Tab-separated table of C-alpha atoms and ligand atoms in Angstrom:
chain	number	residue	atom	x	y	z
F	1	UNK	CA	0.000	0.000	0.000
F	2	UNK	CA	1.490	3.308	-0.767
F	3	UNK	CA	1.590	6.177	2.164
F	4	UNK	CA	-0.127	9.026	1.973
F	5	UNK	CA	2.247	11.837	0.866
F	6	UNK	CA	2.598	14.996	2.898
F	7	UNK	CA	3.920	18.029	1.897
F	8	UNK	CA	4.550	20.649	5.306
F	9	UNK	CA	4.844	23.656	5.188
F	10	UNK	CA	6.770	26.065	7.974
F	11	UNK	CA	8.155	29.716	8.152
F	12	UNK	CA	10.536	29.037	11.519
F	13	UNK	CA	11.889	26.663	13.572
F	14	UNK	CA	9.939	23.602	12.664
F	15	UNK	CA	9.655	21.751	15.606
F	16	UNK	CA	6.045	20.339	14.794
F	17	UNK	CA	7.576	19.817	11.378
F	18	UNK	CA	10.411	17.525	13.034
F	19	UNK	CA	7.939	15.157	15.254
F	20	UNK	CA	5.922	14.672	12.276
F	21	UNK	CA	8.613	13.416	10.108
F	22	UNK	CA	10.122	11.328	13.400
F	23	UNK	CA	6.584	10.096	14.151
F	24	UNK	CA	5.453	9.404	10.857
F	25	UNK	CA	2.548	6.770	10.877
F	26	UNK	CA	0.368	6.110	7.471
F	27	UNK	CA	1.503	8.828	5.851
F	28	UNK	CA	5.591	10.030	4.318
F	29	UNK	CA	6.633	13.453	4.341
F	30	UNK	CA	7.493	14.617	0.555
F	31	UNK	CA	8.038	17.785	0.913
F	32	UNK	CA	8.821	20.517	3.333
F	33	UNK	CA	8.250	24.426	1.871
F	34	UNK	CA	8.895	27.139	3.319
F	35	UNK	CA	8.293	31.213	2.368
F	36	UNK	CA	10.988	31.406	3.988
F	37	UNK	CA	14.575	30.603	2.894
F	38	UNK	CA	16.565	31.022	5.964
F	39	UNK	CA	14.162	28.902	7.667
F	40	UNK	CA	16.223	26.543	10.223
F	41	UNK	CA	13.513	23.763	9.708
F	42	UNK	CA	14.638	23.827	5.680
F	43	UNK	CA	17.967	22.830	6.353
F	44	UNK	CA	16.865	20.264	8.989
F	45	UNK	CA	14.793	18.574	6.418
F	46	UNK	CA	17.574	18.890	3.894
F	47	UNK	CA	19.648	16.996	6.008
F	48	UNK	CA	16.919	14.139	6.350
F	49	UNK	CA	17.219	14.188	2.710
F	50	UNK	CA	13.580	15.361	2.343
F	51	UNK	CA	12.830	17.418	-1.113
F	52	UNK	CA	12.586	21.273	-0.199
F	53	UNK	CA	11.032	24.220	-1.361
F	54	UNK	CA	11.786	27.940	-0.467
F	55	UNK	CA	10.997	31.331	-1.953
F	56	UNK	CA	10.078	34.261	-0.638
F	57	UNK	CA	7.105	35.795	-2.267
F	58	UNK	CA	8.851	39.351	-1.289
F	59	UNK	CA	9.099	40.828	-4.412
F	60	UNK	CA	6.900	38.529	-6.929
F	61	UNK	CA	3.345	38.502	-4.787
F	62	UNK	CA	1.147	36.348	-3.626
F	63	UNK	CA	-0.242	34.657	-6.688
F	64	UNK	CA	2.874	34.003	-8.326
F	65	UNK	CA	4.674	32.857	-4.974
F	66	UNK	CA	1.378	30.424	-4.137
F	67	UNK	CA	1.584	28.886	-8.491
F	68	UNK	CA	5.378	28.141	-7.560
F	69	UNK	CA	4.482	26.434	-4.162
F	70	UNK	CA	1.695	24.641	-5.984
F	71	UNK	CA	3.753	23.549	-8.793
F	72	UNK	CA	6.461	22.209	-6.237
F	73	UNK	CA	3.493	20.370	-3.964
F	74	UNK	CA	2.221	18.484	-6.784
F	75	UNK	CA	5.749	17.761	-8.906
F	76	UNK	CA	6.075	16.058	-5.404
F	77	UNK	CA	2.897	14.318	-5.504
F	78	UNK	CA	1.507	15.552	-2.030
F	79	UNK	CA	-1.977	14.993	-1.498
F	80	UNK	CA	-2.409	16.797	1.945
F	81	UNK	CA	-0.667	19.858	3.407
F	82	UNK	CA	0.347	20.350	6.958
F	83	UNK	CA	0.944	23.807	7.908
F	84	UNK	CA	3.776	23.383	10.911
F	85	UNK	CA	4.375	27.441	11.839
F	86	UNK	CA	3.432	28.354	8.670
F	87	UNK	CA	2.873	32.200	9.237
F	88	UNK	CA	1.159	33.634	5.930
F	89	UNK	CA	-2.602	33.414	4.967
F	90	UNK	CA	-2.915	31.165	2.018
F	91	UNK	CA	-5.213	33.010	-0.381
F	92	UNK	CA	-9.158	31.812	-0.681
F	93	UNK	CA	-7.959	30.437	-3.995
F	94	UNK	CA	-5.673	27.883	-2.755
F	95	UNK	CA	-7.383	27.312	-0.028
F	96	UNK	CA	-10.283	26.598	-2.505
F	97	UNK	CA	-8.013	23.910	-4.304
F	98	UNK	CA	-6.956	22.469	-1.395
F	99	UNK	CA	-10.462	22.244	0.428
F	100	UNK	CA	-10.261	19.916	3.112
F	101	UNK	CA	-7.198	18.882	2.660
F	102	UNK	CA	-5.189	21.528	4.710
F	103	UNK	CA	-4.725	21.024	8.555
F	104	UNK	CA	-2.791	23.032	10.767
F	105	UNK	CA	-1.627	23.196	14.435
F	106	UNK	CA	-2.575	26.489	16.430
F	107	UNK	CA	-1.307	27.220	19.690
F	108	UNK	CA	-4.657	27.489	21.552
F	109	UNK	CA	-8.058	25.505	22.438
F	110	UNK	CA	-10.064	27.049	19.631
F	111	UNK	CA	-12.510	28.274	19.482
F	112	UNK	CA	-10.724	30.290	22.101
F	113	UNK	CA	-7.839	32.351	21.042
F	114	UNK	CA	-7.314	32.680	17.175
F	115	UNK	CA	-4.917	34.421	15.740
F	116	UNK	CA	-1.740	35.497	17.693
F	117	UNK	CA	-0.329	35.956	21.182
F	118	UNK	CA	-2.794	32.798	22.387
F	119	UNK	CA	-0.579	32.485	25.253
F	120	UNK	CA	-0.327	35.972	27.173
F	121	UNK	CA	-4.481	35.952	26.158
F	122	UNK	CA	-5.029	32.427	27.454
F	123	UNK	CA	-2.730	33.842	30.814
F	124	UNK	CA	-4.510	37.525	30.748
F	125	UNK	CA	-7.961	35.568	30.664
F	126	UNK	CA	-7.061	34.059	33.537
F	127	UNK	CA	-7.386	30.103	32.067
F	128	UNK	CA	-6.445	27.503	34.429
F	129	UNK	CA	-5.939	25.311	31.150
F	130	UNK	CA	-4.662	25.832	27.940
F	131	UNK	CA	-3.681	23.992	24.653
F	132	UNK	CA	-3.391	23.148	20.871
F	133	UNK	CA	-5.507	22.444	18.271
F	134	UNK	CA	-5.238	20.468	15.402
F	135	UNK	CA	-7.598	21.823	12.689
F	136	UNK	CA	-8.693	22.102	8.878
F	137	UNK	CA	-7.914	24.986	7.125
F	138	UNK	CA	-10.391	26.952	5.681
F	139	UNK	CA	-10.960	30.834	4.846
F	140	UNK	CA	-11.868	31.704	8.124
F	141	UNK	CA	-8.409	31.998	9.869
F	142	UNK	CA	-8.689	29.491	12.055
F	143	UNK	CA	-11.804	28.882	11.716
F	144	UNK	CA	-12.325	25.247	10.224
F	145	UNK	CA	-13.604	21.974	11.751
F	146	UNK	CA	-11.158	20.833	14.706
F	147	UNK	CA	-9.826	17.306	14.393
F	148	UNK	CA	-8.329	17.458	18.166
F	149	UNK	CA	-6.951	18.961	20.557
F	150	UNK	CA	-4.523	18.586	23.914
F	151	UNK	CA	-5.003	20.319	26.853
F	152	UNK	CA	-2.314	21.461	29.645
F	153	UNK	CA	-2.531	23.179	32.704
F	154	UNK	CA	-1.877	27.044	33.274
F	155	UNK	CA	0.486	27.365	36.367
F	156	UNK	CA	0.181	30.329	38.961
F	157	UNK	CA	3.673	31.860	37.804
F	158	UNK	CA	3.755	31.257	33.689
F	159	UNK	CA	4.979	33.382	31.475
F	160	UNK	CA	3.675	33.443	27.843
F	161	UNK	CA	7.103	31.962	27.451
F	162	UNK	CA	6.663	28.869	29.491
F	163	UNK	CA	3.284	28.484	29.024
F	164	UNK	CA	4.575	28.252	25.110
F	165	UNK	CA	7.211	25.877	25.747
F	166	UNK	CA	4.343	23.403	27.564
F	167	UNK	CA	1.874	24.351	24.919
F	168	UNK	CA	4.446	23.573	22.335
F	169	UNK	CA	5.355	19.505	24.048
F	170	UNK	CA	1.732	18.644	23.607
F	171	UNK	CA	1.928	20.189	20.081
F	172	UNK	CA	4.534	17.506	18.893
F	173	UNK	CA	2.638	14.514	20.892
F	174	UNK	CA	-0.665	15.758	19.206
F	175	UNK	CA	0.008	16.824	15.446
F	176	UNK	CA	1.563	13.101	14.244
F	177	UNK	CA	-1.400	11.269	15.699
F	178	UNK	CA	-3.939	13.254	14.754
F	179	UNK	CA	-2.156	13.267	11.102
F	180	UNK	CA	-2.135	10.006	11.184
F	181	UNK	CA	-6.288	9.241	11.566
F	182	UNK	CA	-6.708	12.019	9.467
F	183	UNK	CA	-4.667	9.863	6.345
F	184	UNK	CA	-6.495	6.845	7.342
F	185	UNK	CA	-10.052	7.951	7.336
R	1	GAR	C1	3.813	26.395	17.111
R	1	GAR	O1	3.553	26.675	18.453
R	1	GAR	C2	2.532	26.448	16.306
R	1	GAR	O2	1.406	25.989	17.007
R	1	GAR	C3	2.424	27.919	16.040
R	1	GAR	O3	3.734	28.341	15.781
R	1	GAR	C4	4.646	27.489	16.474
R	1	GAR	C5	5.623	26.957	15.461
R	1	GAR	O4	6.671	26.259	16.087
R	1	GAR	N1	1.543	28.189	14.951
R	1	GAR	C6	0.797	29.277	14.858
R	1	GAR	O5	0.783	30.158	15.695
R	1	GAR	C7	-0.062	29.334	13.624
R	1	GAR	N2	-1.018	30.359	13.735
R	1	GAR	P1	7.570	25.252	15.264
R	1	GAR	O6	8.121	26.035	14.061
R	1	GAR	O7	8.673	24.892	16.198
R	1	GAR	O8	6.751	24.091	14.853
């Protein structure tokens, strides 16, 4: 039976991107594309000797940065994307191509918290638990059907810092499995 093929897609540090390629279940990683070249996940993957993709749509725009991604998704015959960090909007037109077969990992128990700075809102709120989501991508930032989530505790004296760094442990336990059901259903 052949895997599923995954293509991620990051703009950092690529941690999620790293325990999905080590915890790979039902589904390979083909690609890993970034919008940004310097990314340190890139040259992680590299290394792995997964195919890579990096431009910077600084200079050529949106649509002609998104064709070039699209182009380098497909040559690599990925069939779902998995936004790891991935901080641009993907226009309603590839969203539209891609419908329902986009998931992404946000740093928060939606539908609490979308956007940015979930963690110093989740602390300002004053939640005694906070969390990650696993969910599909649609137009509505954030906004599609959740596939699941892990919870951890808010202690007395977080920062948004630690609070990220616990946020972020459940993030790597949560993303592969729920990846994985989500290629097998
Ligand atoms: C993760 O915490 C992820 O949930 C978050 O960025 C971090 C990326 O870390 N994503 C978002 O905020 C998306 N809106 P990583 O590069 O080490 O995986």
């Amino acid at each position: 039976m052949t895997e599923c093929k995954v293509g991620i897609l990051l703009s950092g540090r690529g941690s999620n991107m790293m325990a999905l390629v080590e915890q790979a279940h039902g589904y390979t990683v083909a690609m890993v594309a970034s919008d940004k070249p310097a990314a340190a996940g890139l040259a992680w993957a590299r290394g792995r000797g997964i195919a890579t993709f990096a431009l910077s749509p600084k200079g050529i725009g949106k649509a002609a940065y998104e064709r070039a991604l699209e182009d380098a998704l497909r040559e690599a015959g990925v069939e779902i994307i998995a936004l790891a960090g991935y901080m641009r909007l993907l226009s309603d037109a590839f969203v539209g191509r891609w419908r329902g077969r986009i998931v992404n990992i946000h740093p928060s128990l939606l539908p609490k918290y979308k956007g940015l700075d979930t963690h110093a809102r989740a602390i300002a709120a004053g939640d005694a638990i906070a969390g990650c989501s696993v969910h599909i991508v649609t137009e509505e930032l954030d906004g599609g059907d959740v596939l699941g989530q892990g919870e951890v505790p808010i202690e007395p004296d977080d920062t948004p810092d630690t609070l990220a760094a616990r946020v972020l442990a459940a993030e790597h336990g949560l993303y592969p499995r729920i990846l994985s059901a989500f290629v097998a259903r």
